[in-house]
Coordinates of C-alpha atoms and ligand atoms in Angstrom, one line a residue:
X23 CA 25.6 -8.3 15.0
X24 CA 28.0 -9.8 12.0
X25 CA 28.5 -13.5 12.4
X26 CA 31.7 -14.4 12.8
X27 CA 32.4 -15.5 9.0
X28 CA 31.4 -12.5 7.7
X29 CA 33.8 -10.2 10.3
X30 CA 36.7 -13.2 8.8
X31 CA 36.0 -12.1 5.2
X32 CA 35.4 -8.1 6.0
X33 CA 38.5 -8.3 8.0
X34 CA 40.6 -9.5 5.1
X35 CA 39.2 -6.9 2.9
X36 CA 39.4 -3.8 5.5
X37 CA 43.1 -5.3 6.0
X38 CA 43.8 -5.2 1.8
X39 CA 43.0 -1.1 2.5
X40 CA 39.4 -1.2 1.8
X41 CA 35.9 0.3 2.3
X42 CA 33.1 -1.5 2.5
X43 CA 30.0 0.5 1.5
X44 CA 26.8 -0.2 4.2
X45 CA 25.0 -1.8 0.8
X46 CA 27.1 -4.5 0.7
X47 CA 26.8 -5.7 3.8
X48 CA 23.6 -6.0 4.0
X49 CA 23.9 -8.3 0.5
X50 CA 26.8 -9.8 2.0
X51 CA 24.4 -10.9 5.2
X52 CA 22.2 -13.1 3.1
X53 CA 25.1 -15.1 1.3
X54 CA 25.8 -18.7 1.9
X55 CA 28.6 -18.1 4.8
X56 CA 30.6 -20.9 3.5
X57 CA 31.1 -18.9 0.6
X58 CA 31.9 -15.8 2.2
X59 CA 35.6 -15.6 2.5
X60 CA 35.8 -16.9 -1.4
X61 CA 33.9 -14.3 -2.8
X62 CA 35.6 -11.2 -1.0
X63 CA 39.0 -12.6 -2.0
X64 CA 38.0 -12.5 -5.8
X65 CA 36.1 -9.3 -5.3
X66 CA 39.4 -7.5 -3.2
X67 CA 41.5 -9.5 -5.9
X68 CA 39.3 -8.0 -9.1
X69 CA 39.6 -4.4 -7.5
X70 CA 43.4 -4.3 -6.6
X71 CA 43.5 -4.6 -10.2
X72 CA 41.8 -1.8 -11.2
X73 CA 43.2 0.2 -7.9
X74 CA 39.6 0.7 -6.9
X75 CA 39.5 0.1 -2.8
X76 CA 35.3 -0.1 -2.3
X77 CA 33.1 -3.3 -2.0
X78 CA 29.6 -2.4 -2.8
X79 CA 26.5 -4.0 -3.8
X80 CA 27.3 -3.5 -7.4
X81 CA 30.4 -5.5 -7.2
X82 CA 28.6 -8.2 -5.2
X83 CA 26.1 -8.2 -8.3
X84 CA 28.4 -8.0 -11.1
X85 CA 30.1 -10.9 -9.0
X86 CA 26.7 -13.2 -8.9
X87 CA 25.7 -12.3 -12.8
X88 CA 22.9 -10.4 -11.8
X89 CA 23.5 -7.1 -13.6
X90 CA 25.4 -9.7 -16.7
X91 CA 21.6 -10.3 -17.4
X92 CA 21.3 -7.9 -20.1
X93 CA 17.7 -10.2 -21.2
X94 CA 16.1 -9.2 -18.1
X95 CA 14.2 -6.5 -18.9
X96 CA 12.7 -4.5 -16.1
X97 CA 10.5 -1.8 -18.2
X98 CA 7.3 0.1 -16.7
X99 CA 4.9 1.9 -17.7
X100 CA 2.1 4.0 -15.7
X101 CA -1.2 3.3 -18.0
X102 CA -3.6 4.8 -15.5
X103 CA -3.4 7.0 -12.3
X104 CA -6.3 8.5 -10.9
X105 CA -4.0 11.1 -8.5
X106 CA -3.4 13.7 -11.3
X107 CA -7.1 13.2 -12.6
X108 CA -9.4 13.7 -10.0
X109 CA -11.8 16.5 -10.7
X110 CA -14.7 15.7 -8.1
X111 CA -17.9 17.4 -8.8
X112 CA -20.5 18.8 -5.5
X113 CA -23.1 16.8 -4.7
X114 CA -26.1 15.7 -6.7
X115 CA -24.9 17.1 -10.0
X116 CA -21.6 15.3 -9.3
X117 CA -23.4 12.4 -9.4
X118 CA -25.7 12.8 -12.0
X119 CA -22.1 12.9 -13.8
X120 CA -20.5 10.0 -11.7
X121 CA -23.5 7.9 -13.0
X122 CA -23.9 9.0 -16.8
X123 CA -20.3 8.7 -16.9
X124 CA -20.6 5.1 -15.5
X125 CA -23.3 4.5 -18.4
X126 CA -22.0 5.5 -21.2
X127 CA -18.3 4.4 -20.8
X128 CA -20.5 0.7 -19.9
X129 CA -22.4 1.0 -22.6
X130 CA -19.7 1.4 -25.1
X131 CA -18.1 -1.8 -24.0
X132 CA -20.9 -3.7 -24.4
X133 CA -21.6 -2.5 -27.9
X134 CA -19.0 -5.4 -28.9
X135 CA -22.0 -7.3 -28.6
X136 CA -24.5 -8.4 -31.5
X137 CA -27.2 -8.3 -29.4
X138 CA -26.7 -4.6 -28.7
X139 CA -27.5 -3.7 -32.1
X140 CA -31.2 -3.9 -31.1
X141 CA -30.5 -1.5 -27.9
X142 CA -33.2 0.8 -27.7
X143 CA -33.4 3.7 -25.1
X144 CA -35.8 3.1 -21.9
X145 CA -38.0 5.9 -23.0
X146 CA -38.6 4.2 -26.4
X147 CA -39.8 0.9 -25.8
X148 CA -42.4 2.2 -23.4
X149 CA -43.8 4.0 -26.6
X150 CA -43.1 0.9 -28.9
X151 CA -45.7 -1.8 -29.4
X152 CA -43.5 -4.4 -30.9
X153 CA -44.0 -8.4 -30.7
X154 CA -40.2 -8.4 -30.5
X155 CA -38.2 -9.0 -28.4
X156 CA -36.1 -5.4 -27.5
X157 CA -32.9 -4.9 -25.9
X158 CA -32.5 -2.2 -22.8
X159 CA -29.4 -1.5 -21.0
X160 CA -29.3 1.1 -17.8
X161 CA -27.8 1.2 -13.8
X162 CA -29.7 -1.5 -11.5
X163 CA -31.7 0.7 -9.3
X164 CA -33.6 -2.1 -7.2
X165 CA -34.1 -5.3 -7.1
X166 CA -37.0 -7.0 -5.6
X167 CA -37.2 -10.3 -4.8
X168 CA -41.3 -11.7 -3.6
X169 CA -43.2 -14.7 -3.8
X170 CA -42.1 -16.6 -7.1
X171 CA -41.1 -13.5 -9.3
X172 CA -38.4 -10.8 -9.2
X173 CA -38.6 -7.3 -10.2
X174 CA -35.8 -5.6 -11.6
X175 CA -35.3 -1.6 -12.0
X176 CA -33.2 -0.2 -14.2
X177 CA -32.5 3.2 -15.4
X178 CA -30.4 5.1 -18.5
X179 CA -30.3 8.6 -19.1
X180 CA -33.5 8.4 -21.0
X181 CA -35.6 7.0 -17.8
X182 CA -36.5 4.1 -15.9
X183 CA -38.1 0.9 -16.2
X184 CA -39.5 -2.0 -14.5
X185 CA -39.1 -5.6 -15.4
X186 CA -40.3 -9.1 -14.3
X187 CA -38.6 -12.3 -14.0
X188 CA -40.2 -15.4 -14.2
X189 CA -38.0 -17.7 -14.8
X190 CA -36.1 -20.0 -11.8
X191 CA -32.4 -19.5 -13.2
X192 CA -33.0 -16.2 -14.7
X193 CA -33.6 -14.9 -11.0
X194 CA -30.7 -16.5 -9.9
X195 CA -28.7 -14.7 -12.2
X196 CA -30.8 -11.6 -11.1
X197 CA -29.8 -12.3 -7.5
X198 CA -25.9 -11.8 -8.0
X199 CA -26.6 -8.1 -9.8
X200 CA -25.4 -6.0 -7.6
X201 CA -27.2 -2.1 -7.1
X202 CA -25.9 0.4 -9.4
X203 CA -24.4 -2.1 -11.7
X204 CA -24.3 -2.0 -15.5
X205 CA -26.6 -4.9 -17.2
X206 CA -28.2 -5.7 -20.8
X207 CA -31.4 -6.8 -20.4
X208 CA -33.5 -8.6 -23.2
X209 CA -37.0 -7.7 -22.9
X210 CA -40.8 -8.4 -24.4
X211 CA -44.3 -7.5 -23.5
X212 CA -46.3 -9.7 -21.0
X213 CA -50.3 -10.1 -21.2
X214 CA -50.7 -6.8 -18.6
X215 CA -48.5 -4.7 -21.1
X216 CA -45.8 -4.9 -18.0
X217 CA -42.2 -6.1 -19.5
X218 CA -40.8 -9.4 -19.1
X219 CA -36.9 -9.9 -18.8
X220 CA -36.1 -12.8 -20.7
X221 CA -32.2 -12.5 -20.2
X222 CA -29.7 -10.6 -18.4
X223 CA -25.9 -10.0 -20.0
X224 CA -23.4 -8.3 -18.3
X225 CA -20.6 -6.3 -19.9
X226 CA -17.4 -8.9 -19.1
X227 CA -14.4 -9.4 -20.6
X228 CA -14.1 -11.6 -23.6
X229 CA -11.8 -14.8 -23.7
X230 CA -8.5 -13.5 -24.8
X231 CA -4.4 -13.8 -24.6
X232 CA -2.8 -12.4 -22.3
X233 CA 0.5 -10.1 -22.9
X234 CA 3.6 -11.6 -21.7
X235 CA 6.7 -10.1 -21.0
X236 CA 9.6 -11.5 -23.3
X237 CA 12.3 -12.6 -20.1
X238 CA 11.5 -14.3 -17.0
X239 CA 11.3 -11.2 -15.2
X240 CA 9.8 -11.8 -12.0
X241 CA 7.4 -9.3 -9.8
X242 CA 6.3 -9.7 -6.4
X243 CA 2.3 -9.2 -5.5
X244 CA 2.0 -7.3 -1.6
X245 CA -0.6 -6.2 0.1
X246 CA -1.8 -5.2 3.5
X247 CA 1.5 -4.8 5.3
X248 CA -0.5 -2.6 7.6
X249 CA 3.1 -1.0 9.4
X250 CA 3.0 0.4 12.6
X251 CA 0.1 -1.8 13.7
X252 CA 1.3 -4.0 16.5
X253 CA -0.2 -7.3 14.6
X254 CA 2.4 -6.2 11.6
X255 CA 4.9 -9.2 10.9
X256 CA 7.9 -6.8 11.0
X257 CA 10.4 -9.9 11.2
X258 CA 8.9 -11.9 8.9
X259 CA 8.3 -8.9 5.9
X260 CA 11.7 -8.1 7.2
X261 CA 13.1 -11.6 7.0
X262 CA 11.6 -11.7 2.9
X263 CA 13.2 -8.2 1.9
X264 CA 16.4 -9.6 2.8
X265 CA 15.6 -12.8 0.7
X266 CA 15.1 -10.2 -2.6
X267 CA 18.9 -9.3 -1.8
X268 CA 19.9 -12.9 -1.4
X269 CA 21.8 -14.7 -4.6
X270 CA 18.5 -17.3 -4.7
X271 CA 18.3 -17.4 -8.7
X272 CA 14.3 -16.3 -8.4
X273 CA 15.5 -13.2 -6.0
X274 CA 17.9 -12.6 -8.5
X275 CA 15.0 -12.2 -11.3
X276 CA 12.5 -9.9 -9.3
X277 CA 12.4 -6.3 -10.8
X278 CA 9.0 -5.4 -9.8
X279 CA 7.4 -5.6 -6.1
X280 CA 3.7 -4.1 -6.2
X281 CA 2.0 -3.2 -2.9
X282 CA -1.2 -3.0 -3.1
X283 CA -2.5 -1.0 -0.4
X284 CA -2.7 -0.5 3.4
X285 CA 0.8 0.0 3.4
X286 CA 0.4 1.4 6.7
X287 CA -2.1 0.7 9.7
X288 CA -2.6 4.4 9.4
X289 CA -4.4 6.4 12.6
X290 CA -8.1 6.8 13.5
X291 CA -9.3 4.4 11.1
X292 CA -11.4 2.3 13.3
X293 CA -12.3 3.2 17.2
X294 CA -9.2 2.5 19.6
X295 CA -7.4 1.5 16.7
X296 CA -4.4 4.0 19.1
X297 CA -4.4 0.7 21.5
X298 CA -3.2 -1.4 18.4
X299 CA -0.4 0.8 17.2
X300 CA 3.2 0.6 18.0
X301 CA 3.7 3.8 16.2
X302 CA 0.7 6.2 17.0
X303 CA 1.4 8.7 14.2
X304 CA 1.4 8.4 9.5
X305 CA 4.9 10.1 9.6
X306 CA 6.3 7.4 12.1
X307 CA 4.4 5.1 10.5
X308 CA 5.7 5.8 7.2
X309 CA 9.4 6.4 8.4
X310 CA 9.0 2.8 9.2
X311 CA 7.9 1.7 5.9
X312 CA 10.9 3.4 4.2
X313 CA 13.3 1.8 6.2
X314 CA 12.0 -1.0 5.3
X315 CA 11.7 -0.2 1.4
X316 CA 15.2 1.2 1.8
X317 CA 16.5 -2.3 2.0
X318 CA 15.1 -4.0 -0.9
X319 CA 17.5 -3.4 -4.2
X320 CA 17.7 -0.5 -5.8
X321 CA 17.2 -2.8 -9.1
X322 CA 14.1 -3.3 -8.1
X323 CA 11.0 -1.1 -8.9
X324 CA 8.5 -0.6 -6.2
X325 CA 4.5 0.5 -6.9
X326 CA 2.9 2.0 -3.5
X327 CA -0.6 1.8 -4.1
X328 CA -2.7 3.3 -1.0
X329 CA -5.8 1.4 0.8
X330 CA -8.4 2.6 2.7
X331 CA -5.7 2.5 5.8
X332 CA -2.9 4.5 4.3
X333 CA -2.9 8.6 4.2
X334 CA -5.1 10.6 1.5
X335 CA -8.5 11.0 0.7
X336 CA -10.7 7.6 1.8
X337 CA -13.3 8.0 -1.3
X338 CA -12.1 5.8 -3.9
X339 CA -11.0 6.7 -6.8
X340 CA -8.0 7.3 -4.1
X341 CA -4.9 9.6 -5.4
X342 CA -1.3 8.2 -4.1
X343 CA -0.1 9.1 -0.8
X344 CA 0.6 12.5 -0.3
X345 CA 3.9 13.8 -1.0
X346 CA 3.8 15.7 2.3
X347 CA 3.4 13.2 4.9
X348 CA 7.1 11.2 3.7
X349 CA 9.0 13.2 1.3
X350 CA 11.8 9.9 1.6
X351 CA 9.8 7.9 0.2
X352 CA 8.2 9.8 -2.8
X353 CA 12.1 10.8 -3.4
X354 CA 13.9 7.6 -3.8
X355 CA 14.2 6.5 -7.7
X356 CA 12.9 3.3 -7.4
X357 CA 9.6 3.8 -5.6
X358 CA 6.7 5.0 -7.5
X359 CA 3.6 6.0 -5.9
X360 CA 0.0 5.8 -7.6
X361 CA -3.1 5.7 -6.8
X362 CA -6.1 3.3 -5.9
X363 CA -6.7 1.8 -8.8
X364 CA -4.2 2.2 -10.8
X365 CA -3.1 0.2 -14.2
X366 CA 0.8 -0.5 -14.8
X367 CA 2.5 -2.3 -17.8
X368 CA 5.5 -4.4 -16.5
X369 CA 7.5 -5.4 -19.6
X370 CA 4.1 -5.1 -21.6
X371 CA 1.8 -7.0 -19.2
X372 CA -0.6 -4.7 -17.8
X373 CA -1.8 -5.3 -14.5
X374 CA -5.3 -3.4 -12.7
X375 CA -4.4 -2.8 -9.3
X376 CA -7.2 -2.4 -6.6
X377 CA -7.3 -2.6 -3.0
X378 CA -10.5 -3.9 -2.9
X379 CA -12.5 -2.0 -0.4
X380 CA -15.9 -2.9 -2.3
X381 CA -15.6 -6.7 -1.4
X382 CA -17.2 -5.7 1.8
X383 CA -20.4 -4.2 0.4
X384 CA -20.6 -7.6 -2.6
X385 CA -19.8 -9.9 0.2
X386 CA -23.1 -8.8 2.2
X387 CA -25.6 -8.5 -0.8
X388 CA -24.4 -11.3 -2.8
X389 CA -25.6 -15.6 -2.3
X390 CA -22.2 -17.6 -3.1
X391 CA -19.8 -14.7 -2.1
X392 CA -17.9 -14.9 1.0
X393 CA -14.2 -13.0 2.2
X394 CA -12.7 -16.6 2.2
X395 CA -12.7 -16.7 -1.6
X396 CA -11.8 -13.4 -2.6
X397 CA -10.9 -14.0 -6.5
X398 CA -14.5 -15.1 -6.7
X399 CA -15.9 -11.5 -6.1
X400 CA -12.9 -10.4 -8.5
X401 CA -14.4 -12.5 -11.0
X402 CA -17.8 -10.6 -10.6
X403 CA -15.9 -7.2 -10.7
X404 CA -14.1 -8.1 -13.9
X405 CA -18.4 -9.1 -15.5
X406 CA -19.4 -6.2 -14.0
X407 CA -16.8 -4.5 -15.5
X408 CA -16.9 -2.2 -12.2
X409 CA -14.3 -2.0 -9.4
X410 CA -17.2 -0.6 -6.6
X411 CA -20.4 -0.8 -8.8
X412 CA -22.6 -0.3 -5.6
X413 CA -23.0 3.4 -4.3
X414 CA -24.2 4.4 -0.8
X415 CA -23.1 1.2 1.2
X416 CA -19.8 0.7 3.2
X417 CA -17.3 2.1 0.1
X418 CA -17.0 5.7 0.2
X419 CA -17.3 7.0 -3.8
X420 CA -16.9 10.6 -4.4
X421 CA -18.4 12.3 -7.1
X422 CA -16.1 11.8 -10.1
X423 CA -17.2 13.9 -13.5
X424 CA -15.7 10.9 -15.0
X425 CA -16.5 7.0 -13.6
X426 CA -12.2 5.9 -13.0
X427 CA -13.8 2.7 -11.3
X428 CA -15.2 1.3 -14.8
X429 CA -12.8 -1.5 -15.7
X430 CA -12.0 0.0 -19.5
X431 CA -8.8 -1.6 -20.7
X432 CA -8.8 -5.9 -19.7
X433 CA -5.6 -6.1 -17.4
X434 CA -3.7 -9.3 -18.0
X435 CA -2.9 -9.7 -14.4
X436 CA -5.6 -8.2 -11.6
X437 CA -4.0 -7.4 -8.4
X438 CA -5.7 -6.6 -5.4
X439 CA -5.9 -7.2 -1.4
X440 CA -8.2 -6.3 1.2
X441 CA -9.5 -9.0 2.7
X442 CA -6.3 -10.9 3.6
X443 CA -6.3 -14.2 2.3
X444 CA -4.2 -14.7 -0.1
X445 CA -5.9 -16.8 -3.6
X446 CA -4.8 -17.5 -6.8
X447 CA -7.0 -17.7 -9.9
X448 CA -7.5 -17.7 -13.6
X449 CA -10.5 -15.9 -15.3
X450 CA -10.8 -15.7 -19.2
X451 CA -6.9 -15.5 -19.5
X452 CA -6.4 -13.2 -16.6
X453 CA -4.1 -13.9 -13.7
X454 CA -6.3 -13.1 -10.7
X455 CA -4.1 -12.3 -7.3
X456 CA -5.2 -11.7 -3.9
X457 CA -1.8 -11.2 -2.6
X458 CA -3.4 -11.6 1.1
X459 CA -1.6 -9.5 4.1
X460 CA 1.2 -9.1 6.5
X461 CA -0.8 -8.8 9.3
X462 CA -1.6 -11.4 11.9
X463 CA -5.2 -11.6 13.1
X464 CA -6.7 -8.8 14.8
X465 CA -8.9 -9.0 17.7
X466 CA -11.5 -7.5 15.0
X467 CA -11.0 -10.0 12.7
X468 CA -11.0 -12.6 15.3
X469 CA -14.3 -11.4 16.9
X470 CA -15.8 -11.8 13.3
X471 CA -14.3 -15.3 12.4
X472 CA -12.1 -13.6 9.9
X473 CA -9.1 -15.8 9.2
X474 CA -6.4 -14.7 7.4
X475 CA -3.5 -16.5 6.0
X476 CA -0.6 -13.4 6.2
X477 CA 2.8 -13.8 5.2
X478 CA 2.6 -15.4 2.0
X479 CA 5.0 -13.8 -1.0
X480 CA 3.4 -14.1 -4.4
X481 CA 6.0 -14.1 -7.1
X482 CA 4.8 -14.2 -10.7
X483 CA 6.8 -15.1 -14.0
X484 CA 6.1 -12.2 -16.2
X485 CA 6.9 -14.9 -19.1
X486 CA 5.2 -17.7 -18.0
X487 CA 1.9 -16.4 -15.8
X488 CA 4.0 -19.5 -13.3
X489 CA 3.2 -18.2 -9.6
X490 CA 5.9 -19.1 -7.1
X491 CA 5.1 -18.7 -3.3
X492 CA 7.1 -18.2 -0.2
X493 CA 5.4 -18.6 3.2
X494 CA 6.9 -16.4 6.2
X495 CA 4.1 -18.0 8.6
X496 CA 5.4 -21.1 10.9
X497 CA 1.8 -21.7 11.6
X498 CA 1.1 -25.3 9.6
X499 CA -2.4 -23.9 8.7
X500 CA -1.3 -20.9 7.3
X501 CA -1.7 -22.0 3.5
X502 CA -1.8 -20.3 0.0
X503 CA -5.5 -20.8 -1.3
X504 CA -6.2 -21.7 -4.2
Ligands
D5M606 O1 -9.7 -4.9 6.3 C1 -9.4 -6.2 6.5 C2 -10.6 -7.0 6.4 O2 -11.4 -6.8 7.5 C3 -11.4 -6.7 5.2 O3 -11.9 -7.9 4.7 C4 -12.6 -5.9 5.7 C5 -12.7 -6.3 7.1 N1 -13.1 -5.2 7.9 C6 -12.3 -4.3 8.5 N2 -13.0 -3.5 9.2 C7 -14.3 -3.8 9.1 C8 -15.6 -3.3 9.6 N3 -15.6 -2.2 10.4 N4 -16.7 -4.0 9.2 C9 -16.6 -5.0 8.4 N5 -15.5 -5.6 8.0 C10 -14.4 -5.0 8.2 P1 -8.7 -3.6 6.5 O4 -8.9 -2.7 5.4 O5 -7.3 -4.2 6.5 O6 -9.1 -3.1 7.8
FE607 FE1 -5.9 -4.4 5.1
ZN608 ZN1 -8.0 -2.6 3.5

C-alpha cells in the first residue's frame, strides 16, 4: 500500500504524462514524505526539459548526489576462491597431501622467524647429541595432559616426536594448541635422553598496517540470514534493505554488503529441521533470498558466501552455491558468489571471509574459549594461522591436495559468522567481525543456553576501520558486543 503522500506526488507526475519505473518507487518509499511532492516536481520539471517522460531510480540518485560522487570508489577484487580450485584427493593419500600441504605452506610462514634458522627435521635431532638447544616444527598429534607434566606429540614429514613440559605457564600455553595445528617448538635433552620443550611459538601474524581504501566507501558485514527458516527476521532484514535505498548519507556510501554464510536455512541439515521451515525446499528457499537481494541497489555489490546451511558440498574448503539450484541469483550483475573461505579486496582492503564452522570443535577443546566471544577463537585462528586446524571432530574437511584453510595472505579485515553473536575486535591491525545473525533463537539454541544477539547491521568505513551499527532487534538486551 502507497501512503497517501506518495500517491499525491505520483499522481502529479503520472498526470505530467509520465512513467514511473517499479525502481523508483521502491526508493521513493523510503524518502522523508514531507519531501515527497518537492522532489517529483524538480524531477518531472528536469525531465520535461529534456522530453524524457520516466522517473527511475537513477534520476532519484542523480537527484540526491549519490551517483555525483565520482570519489567513491566501489572497486573489487576476488583474491581467493576455493570453487574453481578444488581438486580433492581419495582417502588416505588425500590426506597424507591435505597434511604435508598444511606443513609446508605453515612452515614457510614461520621461516620469517629468526629462531627458525636453527629448525632441524624431527628425524635429525633424534640422531643429534647436542647441548643445544634445537628448534622442531610439525602437526600436533596429541596432547597429554597427567599429574604435573604435559606431553606434547608432534609430527613433520620426516617423523614424529615426543616432548615434555615442565614448566606451569608453558603448559598453559600447551593447553590452548589445538590437534592438528602447526607449532615451533624449542627443544633440549632432559637427564633420560627424552626432549624437554622449553617454548612453544605459533606461526601468527606480525603487527602491521592495514590497507585502507582511499574514500569513505562503506561495506556492510552479514551473516546467518538463515531464509526460509521460520525464526528468520524477514521484516526486520527486510525493513534494513530498504534503509540501503534510503537517502541516509551512510546508506548513500555502502557499495559492498558481504554475507557471510547460511544465507539460507537450507533442508535436512539437522533432524526435523522440516518443522522449522516456512519454505521446505533450496529453490524456494533461495527464490526468497533473491527477492530479497533484488531490492538492495543495483550500486551496490553483493558477496554470497555459503555456510554449512546453504546448498553445495558441506566439507570445507566449500565452493559457492551451485549455479543450478537459482540461476537468478548467480545472473544478476551485482551479486557475486564465492566460496567458503574466500579473500576479497574492496578498494584495496582485503578481507578473509569464513563462516566459521570450526568454532564448534575450538570451543569444546579449548579453557578460555566460549561461543559468547567469538573474535576470541578468531584471534586463535589468525596464531594458528589455520581456519579449521583440527581434523576428525565436528568440521567436515575433505581431502584437499592443497591445505585452502592455511591463512597465507594477512587479511586487513576478518569476516566471519557462525555462532551468532555479533563482536567487534582489533587484533595486530586487523578488524575482526562477527557480523552475528538474522535469526531469532531456535529452540536448539535455546535448549543449549545459546543466546544470540540477531539483527545487528555492521557497517565499516573502508577509510577509517570506524564500525557503525544499526540494531533491527526491539528487544533492550539485544546488544552489539564488544
Ligand atoms: O549454527 C548456529 C550455532 O549453533 C553455532 O554456534 C553452532 C551451534 N550449533 C548448531 N547446531 C549444533 C549442533 N548440532 N551441536 C552443537 N552446536 C550446534 P548454525 O550453523 O547456524 O546452525
Ligand atoms: Fe548460522
Ligand atoms: Zn552456520
Amino acid at each position: 500500500m502507497l501512503n497517501k503522500e506518495l500517491t499525491l506526488a505520483l499522481n502529479y507526475a503520472l498526470n505530467k504524462g509520465f512513467q514511473i519505473h517499479p525502481n523508483a518507487f521502491e526508493f521513493l518509499e523510503n524518502v522523508d514524505v514531507e519531501k515527497l511532492e518537492k522532489i517529483i516536481k524538480e524531477i518531472v520539471r528536469e525531465k520535461t526539459k529534456q522530453k524524457l517522460f520516466q522517473i527511475n531510480q537513477d534520476d532519484l540518485e542523480n537527484y540526491f548526489g549519490i551517483k555525483e560522487d565520482k570519489n567513491l570508489q566501489s572497486e573489487y577484487k576476488v583474491l581467493f576462491d576455493p570453487t574453481s580450485k578444488i581438486t580433492s584427493g581419495e582417502g588416505i593419500s588425500g590426506y597424507n597431501a591435505l597434511f604435508a600441504s598444511r606443513f609446508n605452506k605453515l612452515k614457510r610462514i614461520i621461516s620469517d622467524r629468526p629462531e627458525s634458522k636453527l629448525l632441524k627435521s624431527i628425524a635429525s635431532i633424534k640422531s643429534t647429541k647436542s647441548n643445544d638447544d634445537m628448534y622442531v616444527c610439525g602437526l600436533v598429534t596429541a596432547r597429554i595432559s597427567e599429574r604435573n607434566i604435559t606431553k606434547l606429540l608432534l609430527e613433520d614429514p620426516s617423523g614424529s616426536f615426543e616432548g615434555i613440559i615442565f614448566d606451569d605457564d608453558l603448559q598453559k600455553t600447551a593447553d590452548l594448541l589445538l590437534n592438528d595445528q602447526f607449532v615451533m617448538a624449542r627443544i633440549g635433552f632432559g637427564k633420560n635422553s627424552g626432549f624437554i620443550i622449553k617454548d612453544l611459538i605459533s606461526p601468527d601474524v606480525p603487527d602491521q598496517t592495514s590497507n585502507r581504501s582511499e574514500s569513505e566507501t562503506f561495506a556492510v558485514f552479514l551473516s546467518d540470514l538463515h531464509i526460509g527458516s521460520k525464526y528468520f527476521m524477514e521484516d526486520e532484514f527486510n525493513e534494513f534493505v530498504l534503509w540501503l535505498s534510503s537517502p541516509d548519507p551512510v546508506a548513500r556510501k555502502i557499495r559492498f554488503v558481504l554475507i557471510g554464510g547460511d544465507a539460507v536455512d537450507g533442508v535436512g541439515i539437522y533432524p526435523n529441521q522440516d518443522k522449522e521451515l516456512v519454505c521446505q525446499t533450496i529453490e524456494e528457499q533461495l527464490k526468497k533470498m533473491e527477492g530479497l537481494i533484488s531490492k538492495i541497489p543495483d550500486h551496490i555489490k553483493i558477496f554470497i558466501m555459503p555456510g554449512n546451511h546453504d546448498p553445495g558440498r558441506r566439507a570445507l574448503p566449500q565452493p559457492a552455491i551451485p549455479k543450478k539450484f537459482n540461476s537468478g541469483l548467480w545472473e544478476r550483475e551485482n551479486v557475486i558468489m564465492v566460496g567458503n573461505p574466500a579473500v576479497i579486496s574492496l578498494n584495496g582492503v582485503k578481507v578473509l571471509m569464513f563462516h566459521g564452522q570450526s568454532i564448534d570443535d575450538i570451543v569444546k577443546t579449548t579453557p578460555g574459549l566460549s561461543y559468547d566471544s567469538p573474535t576470541k577463537v578468531m584471534k586463535h585462528l589468525l596464531r594458528t594461522r589455520h581456519l579449521s586446524p583440527i581434523y576428525g571432530s565436528q568440521t567436515p574437511i575433505a581431502p584437499e591436495i592443497e591445505d585452502l584453510l592455511v591463512i597465507e595472505d594477512i587479511p586487513d579485515i576478518f569476516h566471519v559468522g557462525h555462532v551468532h553473536r555479533a563482536q567487534l575486535d582489533m587484533y595486530k591491525g586487523i578488524l575482526l567481525i562477527n557480523s552475528g545473525s538474522w535469526q531469532n533463537q531456535t529452540p536448539f539454541q535455546a535448549s543449549v543456553g545459546m543466546t544470540p544477539n540477531p539483527g545487528i547491521a555492521l557497517m565499516v568505513n573502508l577509510k577509517t576501520f570506524q564500525v557503525l551499527h544499526q540494531n533491527y532487534n526491539s528487544k533492550l538486551d539485544n546488544i552489539l558486543q564488544s
